Short mmCIF file of C-alpha atoms in Angstrom, two decimals:
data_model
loop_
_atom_site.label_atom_id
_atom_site.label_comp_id
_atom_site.label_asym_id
_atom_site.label_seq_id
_atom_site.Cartn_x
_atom_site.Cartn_y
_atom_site.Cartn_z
CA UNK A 1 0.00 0.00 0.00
CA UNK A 2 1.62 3.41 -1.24
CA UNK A 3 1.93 5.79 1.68
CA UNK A 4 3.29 9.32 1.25
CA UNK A 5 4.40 11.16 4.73
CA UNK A 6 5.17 14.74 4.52
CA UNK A 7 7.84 16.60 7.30
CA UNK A 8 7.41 18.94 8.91
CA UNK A 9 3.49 19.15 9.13
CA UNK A 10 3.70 23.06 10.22
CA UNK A 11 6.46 25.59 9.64
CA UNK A 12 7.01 29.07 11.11
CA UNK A 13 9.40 31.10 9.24
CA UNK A 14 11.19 34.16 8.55
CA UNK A 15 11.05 36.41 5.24
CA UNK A 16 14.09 35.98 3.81
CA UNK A 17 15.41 32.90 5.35
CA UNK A 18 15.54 29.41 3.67
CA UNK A 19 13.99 25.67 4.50
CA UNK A 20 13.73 23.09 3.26
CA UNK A 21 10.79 20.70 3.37
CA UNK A 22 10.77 16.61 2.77
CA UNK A 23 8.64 13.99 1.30
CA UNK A 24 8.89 10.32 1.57
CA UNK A 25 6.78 7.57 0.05
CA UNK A 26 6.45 3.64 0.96
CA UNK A 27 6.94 2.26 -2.87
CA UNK A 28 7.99 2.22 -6.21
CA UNK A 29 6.66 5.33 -8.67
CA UNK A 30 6.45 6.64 -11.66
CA UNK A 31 5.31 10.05 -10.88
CA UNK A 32 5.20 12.80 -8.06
CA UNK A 33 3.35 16.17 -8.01
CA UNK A 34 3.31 19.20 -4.95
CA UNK A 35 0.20 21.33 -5.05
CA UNK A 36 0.05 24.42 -3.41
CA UNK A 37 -3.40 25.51 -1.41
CA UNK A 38 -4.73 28.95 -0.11
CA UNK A 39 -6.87 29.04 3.14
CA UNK A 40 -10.56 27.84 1.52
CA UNK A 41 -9.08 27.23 -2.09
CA UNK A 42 -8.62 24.68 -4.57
CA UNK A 43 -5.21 23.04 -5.25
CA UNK A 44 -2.75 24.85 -7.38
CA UNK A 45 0.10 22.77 -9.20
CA UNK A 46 3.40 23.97 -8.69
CA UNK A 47 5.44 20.74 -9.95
CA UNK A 48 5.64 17.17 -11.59
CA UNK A 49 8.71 15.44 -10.96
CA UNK A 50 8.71 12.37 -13.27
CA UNK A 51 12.36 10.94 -13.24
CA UNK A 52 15.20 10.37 -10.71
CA UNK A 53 16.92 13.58 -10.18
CA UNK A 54 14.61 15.53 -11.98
CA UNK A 55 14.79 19.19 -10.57
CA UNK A 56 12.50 22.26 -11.00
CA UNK A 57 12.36 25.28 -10.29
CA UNK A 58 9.55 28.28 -10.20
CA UNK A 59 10.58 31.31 -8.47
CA UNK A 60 11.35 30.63 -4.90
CA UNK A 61 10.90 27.15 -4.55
CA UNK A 62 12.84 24.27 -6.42
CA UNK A 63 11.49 20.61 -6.70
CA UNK A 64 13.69 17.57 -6.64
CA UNK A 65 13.06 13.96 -6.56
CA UNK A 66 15.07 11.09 -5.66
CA UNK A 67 13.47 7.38 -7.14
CA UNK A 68 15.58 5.59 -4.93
CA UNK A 69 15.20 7.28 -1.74
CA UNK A 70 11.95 7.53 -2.20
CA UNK A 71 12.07 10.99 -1.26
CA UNK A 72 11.25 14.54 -2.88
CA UNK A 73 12.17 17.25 -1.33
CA UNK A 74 10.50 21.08 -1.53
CA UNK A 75 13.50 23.89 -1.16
CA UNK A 76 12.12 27.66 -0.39
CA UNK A 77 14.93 30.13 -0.93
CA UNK A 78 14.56 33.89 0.69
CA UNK A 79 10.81 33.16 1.72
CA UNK A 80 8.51 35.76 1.50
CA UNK A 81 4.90 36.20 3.08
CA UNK A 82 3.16 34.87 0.05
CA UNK A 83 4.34 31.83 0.20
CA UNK A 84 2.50 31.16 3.62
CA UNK A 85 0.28 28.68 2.42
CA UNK A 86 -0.34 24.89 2.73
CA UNK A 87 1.77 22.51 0.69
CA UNK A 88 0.78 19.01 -0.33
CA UNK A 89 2.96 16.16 -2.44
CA UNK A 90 1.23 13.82 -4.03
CA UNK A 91 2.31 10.13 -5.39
CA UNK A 92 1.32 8.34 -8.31
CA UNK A 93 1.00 4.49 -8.26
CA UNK A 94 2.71 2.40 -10.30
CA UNK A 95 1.80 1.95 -13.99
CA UNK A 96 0.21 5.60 -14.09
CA UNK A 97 -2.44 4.39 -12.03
CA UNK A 98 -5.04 6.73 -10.93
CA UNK A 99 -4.93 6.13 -7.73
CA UNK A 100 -3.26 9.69 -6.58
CA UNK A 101 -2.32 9.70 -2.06
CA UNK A 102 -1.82 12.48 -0.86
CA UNK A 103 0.19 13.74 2.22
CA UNK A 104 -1.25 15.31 4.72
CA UNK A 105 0.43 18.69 3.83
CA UNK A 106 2.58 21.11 5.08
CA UNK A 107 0.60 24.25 6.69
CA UNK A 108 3.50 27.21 5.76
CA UNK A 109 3.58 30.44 7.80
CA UNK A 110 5.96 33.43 6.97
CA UNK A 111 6.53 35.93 8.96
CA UNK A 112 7.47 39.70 7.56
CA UNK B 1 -12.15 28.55 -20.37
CA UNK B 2 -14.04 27.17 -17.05
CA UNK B 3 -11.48 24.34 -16.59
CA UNK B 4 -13.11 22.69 -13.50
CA UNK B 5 -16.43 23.52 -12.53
CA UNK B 6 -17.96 22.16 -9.04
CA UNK B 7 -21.28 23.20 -7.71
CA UNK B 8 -22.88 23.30 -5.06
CA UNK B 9 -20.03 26.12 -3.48
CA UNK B 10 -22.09 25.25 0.18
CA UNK B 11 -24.51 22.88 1.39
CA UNK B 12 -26.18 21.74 4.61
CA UNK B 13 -27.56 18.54 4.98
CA UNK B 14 -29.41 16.36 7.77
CA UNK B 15 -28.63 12.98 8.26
CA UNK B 16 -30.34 10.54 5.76
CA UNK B 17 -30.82 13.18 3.02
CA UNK B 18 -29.73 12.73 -0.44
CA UNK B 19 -27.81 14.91 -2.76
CA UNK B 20 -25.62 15.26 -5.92
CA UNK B 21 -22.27 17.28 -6.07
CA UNK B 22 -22.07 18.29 -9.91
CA UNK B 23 -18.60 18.20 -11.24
CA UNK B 24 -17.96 19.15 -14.93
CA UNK B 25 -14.54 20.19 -16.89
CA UNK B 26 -14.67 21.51 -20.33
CA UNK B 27 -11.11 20.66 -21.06
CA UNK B 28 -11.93 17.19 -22.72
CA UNK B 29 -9.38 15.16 -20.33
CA UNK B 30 -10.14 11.53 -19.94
CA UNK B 31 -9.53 11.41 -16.58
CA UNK B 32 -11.62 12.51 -13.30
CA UNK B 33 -11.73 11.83 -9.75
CA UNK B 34 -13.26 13.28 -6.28
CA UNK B 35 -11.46 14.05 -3.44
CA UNK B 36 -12.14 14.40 0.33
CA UNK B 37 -10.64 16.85 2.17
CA UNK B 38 -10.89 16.42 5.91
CA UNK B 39 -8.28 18.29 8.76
CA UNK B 40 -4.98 16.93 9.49
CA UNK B 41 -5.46 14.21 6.50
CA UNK B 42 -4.70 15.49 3.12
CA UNK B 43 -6.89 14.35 0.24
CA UNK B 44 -8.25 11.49 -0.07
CA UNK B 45 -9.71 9.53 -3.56
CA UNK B 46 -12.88 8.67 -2.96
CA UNK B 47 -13.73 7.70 -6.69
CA UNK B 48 -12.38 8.00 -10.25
CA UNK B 49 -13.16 7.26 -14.07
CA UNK B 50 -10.76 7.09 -16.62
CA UNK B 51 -13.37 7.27 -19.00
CA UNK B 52 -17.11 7.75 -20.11
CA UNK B 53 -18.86 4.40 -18.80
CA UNK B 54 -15.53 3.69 -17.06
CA UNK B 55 -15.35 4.00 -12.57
CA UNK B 56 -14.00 2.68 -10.03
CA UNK B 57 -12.85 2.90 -6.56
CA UNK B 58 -10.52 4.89 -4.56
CA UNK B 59 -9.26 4.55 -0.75
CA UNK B 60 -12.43 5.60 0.52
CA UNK B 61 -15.69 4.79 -1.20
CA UNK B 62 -18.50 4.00 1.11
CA UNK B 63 -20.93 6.31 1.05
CA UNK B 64 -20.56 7.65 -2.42
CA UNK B 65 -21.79 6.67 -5.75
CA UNK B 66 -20.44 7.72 -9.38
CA UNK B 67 -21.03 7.57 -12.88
CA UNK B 68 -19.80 9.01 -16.02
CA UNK B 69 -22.24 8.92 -19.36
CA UNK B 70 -20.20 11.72 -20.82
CA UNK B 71 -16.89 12.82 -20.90
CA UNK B 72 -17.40 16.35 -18.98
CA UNK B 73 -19.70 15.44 -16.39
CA UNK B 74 -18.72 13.26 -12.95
CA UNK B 75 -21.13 13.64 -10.59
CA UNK B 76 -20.73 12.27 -6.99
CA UNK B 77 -23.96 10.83 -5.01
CA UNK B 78 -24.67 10.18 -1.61
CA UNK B 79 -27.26 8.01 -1.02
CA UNK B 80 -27.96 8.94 2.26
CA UNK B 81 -25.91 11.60 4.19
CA UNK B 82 -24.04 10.82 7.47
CA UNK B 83 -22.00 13.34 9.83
CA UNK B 84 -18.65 11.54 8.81
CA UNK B 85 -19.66 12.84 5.53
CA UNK B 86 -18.81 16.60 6.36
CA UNK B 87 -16.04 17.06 4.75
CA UNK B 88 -14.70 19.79 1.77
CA UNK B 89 -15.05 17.57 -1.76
CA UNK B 90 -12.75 18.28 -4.49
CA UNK B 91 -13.37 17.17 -8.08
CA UNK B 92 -9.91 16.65 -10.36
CA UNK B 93 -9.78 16.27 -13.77
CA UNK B 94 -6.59 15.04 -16.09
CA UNK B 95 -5.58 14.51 -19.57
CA UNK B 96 -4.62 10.76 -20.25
CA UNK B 97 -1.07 10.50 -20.43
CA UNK B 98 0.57 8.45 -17.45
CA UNK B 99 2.07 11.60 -15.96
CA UNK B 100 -0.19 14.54 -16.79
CA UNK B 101 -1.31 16.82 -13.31
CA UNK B 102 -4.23 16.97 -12.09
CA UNK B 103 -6.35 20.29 -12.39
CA UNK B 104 -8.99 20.95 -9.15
CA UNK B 105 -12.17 22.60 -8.94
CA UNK B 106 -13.40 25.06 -6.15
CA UNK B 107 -14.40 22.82 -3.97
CA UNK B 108 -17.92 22.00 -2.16
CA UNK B 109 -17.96 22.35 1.38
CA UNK B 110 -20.47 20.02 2.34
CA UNK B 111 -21.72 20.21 6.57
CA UNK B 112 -24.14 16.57 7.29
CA UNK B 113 -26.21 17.64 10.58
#
């Protein structure tokens, strides 16, 4: 059973420092996706990391994913306060199945 | 372009009522799914079709009903409402294509009394 476990859960920060966050799933995939949401929004895609070692980048935060580890990590460089939002990875079974799990996200905060 | 359209936004139910969240996507992607979004536990798939005529199940399907006789339209049923119910639902909607993202709707925030 594919479980995906997100660290930390909640994260007070600083504008302008940086922190990185981690994700870590229990098997083999093909595919791995981190969604930002907005207090009483939908999901907005940031990333999909498809390969081992596959890094992106947009803005602030940078994406990388590591097959083996099983582990994607989430790095936010010089954080600002619109970033404070809630972050969720999201892991693909095997096969593209459909069957997306979630973490249970990462509830950002950052402070001016 | 709509992408993702849920409705109802809001609704209130008692216990043992019936009701349909609408889900449609005008984007012509193959794939769809609903979500539950509950404190402290992420999202969770509650059903999804890869296709008109095509459903099945996700990690947590009692309750719920689904069907898809078109390719825009995947509307979710409860049969009859229960407070473990209340919940924010999320409809998703994908091209086909192994690795294509996911694209969300508003969201229905849906309170069982």
């Amino acid at each position: 059973e594919l479980k995906v476990e997100q660290n930390p859960l909640f994260l007070s920060m600083q504008e302008g420092k940086n922190y990185t966050i981690y994700c870590n799933y229990s098997t083999t995939s093909d595919r791995l996706y981190w969604y930002r949401q907005d207090p009483g929004k939908s999901l907005e895609s940031l990333f999909v990391l498809l390969s081992n070692g596959a890094v992106k980048q947009e803005g602030r935060l940078m994406a990388s994913l590591d097959t083996k580890a099983r582990l994607s990590t989430l790095h936010i460089t010089a954080a600002v306060h619109d970033l404070s939002a809630t972050y969720f990875c999201a892991v693909g079974g095997r096969g593209g199945s459909e069957k997306l799990v979630f973490g249970k996200g990462m509830k950002l905060t950052v402070n001016p | 372009n709509a992408g993702v359209t849920q409705t109802p936004k809001f609704q209130v139910l008692k216990t043992g009522q019936s009701m349909t969240l609408q889900c449609a996507q005008d984007m012509n992607h193959e794939y769809m799914s609903w979500y539950r979004q509950d404190p402290g536990m992420g999202l969770r798939l509650i059903h999804y079709s890869v296709g008109a005529g095509i459903t099945d199940q996700g990690e947590v399907p009692n309750g719920y009903n689904v069907s898809r006789s078109t390719t825009e339209d995947f509307p979710l049923r409860l049969l009859s409402a229960a407070p473990s119910q209340t919940s924010v639902y999320f409809c998703a909607s994908r091209s086909g294509g192994t690795h294509a993202e996911a694209f969300f709707g508003q969201g229905t925030r849906l309170t069982v009394v």
